[in-house]
Short mmCIF file of N, CA and C in Angstrom, two decimals:
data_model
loop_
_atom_site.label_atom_id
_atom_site.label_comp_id
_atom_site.label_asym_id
_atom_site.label_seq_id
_atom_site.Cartn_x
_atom_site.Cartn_y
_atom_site.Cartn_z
N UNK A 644 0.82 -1.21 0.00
CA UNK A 644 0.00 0.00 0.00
C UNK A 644 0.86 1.27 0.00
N UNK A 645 2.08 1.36 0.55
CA UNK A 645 2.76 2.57 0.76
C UNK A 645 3.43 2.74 -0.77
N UNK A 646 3.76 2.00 -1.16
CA UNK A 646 4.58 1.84 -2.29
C UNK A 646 3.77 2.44 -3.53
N UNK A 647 2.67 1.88 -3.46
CA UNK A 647 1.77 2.08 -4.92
C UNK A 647 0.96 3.15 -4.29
N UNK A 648 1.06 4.23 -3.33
CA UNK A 648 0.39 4.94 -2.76
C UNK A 648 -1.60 4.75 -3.01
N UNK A 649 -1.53 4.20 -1.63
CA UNK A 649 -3.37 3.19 -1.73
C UNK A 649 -3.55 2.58 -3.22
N UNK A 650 -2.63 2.19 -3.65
CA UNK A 650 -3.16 1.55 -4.98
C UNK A 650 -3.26 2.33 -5.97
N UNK A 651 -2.47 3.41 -6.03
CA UNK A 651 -2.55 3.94 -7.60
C UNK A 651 -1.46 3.95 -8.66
N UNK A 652 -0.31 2.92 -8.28
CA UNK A 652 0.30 2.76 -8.52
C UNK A 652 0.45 0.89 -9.43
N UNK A 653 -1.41 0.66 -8.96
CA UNK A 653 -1.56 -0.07 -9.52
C UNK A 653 -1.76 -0.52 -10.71
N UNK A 654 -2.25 0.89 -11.30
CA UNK A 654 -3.39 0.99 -12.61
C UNK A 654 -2.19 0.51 -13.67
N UNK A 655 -2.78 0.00 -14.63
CA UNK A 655 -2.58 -0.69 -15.90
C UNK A 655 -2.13 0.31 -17.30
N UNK A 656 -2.50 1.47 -16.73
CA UNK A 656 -1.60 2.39 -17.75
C UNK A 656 -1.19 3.55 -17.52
N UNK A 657 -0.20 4.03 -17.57
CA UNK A 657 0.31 5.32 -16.87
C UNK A 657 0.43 5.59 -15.44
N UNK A 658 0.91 4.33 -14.35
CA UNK A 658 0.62 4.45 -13.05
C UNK A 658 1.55 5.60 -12.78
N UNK A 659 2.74 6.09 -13.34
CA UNK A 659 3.62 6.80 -12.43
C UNK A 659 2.07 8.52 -12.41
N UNK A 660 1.99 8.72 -13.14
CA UNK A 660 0.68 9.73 -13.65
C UNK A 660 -0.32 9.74 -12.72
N UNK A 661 -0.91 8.26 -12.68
CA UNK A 661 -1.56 8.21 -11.54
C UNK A 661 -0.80 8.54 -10.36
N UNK A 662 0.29 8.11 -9.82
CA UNK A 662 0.72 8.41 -8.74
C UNK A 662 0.73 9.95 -8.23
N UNK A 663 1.38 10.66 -9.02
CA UNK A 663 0.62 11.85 -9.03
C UNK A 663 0.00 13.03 -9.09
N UNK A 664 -1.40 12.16 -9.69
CA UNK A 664 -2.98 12.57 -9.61
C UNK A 664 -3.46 11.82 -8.04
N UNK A 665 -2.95 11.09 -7.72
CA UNK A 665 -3.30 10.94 -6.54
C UNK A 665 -2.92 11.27 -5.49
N UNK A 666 -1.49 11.93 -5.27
CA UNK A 666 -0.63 12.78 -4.41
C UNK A 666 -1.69 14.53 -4.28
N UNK A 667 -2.49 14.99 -5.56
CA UNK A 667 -2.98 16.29 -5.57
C UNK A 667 -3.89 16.24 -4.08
N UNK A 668 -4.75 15.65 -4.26
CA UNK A 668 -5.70 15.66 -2.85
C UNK A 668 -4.81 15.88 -1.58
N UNK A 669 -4.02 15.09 -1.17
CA UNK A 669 -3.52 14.82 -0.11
C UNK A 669 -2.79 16.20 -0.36
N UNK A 670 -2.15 16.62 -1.08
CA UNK A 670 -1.50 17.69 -1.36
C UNK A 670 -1.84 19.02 -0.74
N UNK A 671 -3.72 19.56 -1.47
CA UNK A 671 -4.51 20.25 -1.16
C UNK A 671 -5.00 20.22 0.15
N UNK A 672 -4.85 19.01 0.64
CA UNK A 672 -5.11 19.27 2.21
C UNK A 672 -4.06 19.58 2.70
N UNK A 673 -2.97 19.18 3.03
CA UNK A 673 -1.93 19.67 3.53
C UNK A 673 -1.82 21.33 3.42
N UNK A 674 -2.11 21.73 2.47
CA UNK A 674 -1.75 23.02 2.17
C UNK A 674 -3.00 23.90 2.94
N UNK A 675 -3.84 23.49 2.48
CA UNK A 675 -4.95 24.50 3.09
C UNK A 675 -4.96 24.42 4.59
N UNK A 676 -5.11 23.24 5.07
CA UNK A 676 -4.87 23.26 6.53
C UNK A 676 -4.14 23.96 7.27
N UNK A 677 -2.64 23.57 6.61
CA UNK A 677 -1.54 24.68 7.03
C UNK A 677 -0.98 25.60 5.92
N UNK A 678 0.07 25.46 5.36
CA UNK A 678 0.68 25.95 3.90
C UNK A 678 1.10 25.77 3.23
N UNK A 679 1.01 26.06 1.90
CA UNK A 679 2.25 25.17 1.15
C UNK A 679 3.38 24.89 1.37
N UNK A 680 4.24 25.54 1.98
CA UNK A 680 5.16 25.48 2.42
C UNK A 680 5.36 24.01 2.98
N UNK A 681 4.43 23.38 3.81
CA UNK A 681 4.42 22.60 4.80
C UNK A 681 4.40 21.09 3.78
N UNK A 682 4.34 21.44 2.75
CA UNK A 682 4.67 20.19 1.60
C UNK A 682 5.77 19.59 1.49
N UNK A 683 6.50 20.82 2.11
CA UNK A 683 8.28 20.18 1.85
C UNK A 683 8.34 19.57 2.90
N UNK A 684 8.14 19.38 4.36
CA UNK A 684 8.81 18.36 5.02
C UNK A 684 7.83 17.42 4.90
N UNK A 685 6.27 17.62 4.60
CA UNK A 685 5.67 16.26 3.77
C UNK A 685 6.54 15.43 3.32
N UNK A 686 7.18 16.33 2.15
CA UNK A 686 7.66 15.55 1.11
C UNK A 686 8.95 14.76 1.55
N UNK A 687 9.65 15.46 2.65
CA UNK A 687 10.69 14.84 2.95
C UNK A 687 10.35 13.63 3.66
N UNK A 688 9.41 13.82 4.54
CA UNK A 688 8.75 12.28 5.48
C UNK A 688 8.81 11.42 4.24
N UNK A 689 7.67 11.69 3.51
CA UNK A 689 7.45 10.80 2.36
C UNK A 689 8.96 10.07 1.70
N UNK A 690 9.90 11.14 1.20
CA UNK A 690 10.57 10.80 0.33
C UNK A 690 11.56 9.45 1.51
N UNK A 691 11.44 9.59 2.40
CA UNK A 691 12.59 8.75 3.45
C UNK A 691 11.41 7.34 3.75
N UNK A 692 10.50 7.82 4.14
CA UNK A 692 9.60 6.39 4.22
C UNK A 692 9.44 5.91 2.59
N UNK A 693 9.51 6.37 1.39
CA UNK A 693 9.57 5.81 0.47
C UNK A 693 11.19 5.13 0.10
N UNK A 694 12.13 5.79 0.42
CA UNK A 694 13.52 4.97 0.46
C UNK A 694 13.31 3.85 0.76
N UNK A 695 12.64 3.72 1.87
CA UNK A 695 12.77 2.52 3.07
C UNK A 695 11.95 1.77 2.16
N UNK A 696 11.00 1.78 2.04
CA UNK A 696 9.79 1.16 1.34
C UNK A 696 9.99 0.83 0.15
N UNK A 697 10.56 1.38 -0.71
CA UNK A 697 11.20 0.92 -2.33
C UNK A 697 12.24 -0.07 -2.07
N UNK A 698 13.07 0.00 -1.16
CA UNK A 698 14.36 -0.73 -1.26
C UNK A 698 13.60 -1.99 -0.81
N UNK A 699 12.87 -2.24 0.18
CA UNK A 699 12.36 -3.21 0.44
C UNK A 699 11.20 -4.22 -0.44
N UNK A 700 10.80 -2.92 -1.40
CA UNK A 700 9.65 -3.96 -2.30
C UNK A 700 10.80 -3.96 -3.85
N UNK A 701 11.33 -3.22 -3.99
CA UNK A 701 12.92 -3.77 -4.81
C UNK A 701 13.55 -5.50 -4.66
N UNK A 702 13.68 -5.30 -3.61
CA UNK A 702 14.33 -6.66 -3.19
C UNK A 702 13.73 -7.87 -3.21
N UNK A 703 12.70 -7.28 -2.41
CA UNK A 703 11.73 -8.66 -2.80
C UNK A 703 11.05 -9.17 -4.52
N UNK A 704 11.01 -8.24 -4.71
CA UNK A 704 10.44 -8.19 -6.29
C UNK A 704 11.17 -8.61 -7.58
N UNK A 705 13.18 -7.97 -7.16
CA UNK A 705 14.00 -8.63 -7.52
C UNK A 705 14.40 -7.55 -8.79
N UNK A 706 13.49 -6.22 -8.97
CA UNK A 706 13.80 -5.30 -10.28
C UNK A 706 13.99 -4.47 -9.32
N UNK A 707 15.02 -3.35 -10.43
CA UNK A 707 15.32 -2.28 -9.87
C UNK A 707 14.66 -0.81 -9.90
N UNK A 708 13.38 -0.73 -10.64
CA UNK A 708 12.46 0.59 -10.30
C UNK A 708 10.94 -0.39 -10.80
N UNK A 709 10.49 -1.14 -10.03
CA UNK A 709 8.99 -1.78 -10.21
C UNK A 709 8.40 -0.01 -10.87
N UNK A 710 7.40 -0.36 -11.88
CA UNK A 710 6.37 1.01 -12.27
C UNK A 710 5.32 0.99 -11.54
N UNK A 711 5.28 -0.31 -10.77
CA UNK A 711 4.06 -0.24 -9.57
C UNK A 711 4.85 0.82 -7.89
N UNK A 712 5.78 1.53 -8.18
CA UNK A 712 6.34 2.53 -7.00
C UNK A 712 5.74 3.59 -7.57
N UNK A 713 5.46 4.63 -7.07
CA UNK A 713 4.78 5.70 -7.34
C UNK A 713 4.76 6.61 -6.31
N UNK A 714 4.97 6.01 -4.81
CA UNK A 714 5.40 6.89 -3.54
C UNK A 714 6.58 8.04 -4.21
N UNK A 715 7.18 7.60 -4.94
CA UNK A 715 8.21 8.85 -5.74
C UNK A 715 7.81 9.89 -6.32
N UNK A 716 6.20 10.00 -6.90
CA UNK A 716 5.91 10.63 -7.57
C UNK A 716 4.96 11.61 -6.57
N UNK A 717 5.14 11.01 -5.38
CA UNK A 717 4.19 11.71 -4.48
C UNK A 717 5.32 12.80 -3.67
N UNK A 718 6.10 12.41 -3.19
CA UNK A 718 6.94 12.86 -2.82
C UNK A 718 7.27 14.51 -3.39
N UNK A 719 7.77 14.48 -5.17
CA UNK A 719 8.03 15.03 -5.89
C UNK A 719 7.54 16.32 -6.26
N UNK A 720 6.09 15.35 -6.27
CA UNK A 720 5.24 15.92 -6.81
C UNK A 720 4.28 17.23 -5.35
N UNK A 721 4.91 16.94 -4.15
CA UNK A 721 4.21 17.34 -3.33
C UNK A 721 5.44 18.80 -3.34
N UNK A 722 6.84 18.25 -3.57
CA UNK A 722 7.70 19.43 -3.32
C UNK A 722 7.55 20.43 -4.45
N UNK A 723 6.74 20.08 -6.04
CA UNK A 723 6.73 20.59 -6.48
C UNK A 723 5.38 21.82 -6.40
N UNK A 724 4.52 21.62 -5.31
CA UNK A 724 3.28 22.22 -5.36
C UNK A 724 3.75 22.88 -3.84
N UNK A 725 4.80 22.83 -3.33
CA UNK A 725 5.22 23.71 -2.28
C UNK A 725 4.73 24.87 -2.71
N UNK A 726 5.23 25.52 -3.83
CA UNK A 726 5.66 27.25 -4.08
C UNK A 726 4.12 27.75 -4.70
N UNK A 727 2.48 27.05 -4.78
CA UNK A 727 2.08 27.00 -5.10
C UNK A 727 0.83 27.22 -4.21
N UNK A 728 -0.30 28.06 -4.36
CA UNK A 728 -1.65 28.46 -3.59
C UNK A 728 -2.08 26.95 -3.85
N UNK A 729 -3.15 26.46 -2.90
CA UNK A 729 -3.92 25.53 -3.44
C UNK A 729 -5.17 25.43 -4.40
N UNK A 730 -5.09 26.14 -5.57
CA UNK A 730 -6.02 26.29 -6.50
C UNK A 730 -5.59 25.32 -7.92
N UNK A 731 -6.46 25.24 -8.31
CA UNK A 731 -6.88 24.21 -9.56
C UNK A 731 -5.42 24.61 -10.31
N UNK A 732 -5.41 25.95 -10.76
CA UNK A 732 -4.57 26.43 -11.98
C UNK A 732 -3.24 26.05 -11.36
N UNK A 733 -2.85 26.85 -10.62
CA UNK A 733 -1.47 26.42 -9.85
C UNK A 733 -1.23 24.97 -9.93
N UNK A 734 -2.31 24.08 -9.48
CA UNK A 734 -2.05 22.62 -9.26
C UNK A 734 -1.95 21.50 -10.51
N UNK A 735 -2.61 22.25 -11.54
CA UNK A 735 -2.63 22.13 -12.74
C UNK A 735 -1.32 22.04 -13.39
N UNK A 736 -0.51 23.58 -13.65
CA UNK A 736 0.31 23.56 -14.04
C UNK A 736 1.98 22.91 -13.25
N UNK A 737 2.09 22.55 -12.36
CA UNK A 737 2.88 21.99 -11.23
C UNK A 737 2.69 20.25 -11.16
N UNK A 738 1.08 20.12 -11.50
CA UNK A 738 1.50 18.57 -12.07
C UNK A 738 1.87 18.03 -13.29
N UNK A 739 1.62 19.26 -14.78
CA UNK A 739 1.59 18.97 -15.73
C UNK A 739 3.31 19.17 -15.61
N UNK A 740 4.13 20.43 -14.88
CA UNK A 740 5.81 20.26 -15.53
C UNK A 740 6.35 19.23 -14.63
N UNK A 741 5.95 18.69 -13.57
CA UNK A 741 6.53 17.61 -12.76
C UNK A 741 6.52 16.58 -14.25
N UNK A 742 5.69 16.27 -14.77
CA UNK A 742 5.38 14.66 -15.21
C UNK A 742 6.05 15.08 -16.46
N UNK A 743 6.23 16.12 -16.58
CA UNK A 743 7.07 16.38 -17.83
C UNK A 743 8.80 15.91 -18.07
N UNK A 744 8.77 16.73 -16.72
CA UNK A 744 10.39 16.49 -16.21
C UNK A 744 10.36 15.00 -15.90
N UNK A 745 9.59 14.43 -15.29
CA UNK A 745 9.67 12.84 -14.87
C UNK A 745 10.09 12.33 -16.60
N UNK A 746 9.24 12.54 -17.21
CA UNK A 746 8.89 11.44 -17.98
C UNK A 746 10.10 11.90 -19.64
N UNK A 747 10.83 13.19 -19.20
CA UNK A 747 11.82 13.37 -20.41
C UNK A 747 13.09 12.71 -19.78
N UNK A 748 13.07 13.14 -18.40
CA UNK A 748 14.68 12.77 -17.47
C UNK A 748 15.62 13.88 -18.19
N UNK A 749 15.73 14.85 -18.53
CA UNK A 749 17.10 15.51 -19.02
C UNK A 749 18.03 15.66 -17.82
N UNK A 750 19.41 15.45 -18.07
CA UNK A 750 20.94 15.73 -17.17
C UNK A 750 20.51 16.76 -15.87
N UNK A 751 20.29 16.32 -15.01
CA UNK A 751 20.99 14.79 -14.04
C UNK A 751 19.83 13.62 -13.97
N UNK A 752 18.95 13.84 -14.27
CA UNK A 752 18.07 13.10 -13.54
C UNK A 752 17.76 11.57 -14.40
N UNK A 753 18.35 11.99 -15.83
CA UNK A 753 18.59 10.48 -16.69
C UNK A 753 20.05 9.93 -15.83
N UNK A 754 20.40 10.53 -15.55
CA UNK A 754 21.94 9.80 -15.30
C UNK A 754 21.98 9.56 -13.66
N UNK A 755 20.86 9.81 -12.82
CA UNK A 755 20.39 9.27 -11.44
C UNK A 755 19.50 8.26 -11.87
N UNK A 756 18.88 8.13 -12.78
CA UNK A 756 17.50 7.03 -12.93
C UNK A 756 18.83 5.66 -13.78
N UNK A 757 19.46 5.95 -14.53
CA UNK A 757 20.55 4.73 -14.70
C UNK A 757 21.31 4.14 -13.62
N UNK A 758 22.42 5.12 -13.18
CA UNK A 758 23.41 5.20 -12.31
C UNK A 758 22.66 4.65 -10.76
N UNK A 759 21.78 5.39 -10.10
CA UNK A 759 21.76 4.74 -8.80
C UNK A 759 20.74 4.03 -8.23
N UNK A 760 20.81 2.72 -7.75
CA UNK A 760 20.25 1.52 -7.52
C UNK A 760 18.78 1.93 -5.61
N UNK A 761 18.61 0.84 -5.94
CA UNK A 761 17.92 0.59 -4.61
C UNK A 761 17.00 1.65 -4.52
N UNK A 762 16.50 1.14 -3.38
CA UNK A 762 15.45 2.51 -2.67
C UNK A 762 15.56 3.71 -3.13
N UNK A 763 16.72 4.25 -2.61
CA UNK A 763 17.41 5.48 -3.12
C UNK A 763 17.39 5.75 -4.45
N UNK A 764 17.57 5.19 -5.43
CA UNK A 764 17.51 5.22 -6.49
C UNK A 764 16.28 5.38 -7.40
N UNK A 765 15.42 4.91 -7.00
CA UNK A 765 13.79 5.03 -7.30
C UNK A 765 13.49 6.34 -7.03
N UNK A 766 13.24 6.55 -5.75
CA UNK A 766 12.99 7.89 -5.19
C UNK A 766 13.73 9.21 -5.83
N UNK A 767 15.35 9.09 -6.31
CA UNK A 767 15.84 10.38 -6.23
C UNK A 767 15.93 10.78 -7.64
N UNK A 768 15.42 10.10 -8.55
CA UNK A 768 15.56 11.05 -9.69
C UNK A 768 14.07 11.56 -9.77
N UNK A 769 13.23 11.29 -9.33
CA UNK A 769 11.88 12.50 -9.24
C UNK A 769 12.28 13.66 -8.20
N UNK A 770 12.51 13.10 -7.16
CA UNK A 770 13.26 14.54 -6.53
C UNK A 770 13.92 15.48 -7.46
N UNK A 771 14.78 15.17 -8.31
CA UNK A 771 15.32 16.26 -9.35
C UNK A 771 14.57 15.97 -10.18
N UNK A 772 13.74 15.85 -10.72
CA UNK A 772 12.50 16.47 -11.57
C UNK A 772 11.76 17.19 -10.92
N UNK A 773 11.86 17.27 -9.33
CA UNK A 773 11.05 18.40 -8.75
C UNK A 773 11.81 19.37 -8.50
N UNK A 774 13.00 19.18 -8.84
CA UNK A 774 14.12 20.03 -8.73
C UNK A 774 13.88 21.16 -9.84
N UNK A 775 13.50 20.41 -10.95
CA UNK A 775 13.30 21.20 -12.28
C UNK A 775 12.09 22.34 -12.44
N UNK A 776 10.77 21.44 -12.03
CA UNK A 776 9.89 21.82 -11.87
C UNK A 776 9.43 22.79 -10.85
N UNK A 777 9.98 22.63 -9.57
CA UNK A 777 9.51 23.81 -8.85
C UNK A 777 9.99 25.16 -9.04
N UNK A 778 10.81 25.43 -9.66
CA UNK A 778 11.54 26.52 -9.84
C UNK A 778 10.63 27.36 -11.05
N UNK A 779 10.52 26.22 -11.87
CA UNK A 779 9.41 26.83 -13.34
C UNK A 779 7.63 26.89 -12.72
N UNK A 780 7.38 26.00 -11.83
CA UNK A 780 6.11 26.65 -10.88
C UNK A 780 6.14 28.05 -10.17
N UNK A 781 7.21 28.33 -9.49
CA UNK A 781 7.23 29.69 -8.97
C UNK A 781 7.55 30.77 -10.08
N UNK A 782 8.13 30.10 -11.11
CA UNK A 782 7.96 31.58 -12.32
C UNK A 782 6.81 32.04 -13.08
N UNK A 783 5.97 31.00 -13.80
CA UNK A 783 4.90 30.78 -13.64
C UNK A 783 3.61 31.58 -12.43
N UNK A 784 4.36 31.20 -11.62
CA UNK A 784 3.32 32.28 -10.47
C UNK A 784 3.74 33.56 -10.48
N UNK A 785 4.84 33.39 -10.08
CA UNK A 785 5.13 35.41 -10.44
C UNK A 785 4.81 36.20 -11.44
N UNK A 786 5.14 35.25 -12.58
CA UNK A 786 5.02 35.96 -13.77
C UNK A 786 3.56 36.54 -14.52
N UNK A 787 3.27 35.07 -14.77
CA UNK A 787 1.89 34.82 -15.24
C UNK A 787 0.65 34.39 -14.75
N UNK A 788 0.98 34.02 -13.27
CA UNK A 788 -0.66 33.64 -12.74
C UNK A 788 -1.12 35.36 -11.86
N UNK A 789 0.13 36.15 -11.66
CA UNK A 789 -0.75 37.33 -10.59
C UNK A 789 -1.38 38.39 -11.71
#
């Protein structure tokens, strides 16, 4: 369950996508409750209980990034909606450049998704796709959403 975050990591086509579209909710609460801001050590809980949790369904499974993990994309995807109000548009555009960056990998994050193994390895090249992405979410807001 942690791994495929409640099972959306299950679906049969595009699970990392699903993963998340299903990180947004949990996202939106976090934020409104407290702030966006408060996404980032979300994301950090997440991203360390997903280490733990990948390396362990890695091993057992016997591959080195199952497409049924998706806790990565939650993670990512939560640091990328840090810099972000909790509204549709914002959340919109913050999931659309996350999955962008996920799903091209340009330097570093192709050469973390080859290069490093295990738990760690699953998890940290979406971290630098949120690396990519949050930076182009907060320009985006400055620029063009005020």
């Amino acid at each position: 369950m942690v791994v495929t975050w409640f099972g959306a990591g299950l679906s049969p086509v595009v699970p990392g996508t699903m993963g998340s579209l299903a990180a947004l909710p949990f996202a939106w609460v976090i934020a409104t409750l407290g702030a966006p801001w408060m996404l980032v050590p979300a994301g950090v809980a997440v991203f360390l209980i997903g280490w733990w949790a990948s390396d362990v369904y890695c091993r057992l499974a016997g591959l080195k990034d199952p497409g049924r993990i998706v806790i990565d994309e939650v993670a990512a995807q939560w640091i990328t909606l840090s810099v972000a109000p909790p509204e549709l548009v914002p959340y919109l555009v913050g999931f659309v450049l996350f999955r962008i960056f996920d799903m091209l990998k340009p330097w570093p994050i192709s050469w973390a998704d080859r290069r490093v193994s295990g738990g760690f390895g699953v998890m940290i090249d979406d971290i630098l796709a949120a690396g990519f992405s949050t930076p182009l979410l907060w320009l985006f807001l400055i620029f063009l959403w005020t």
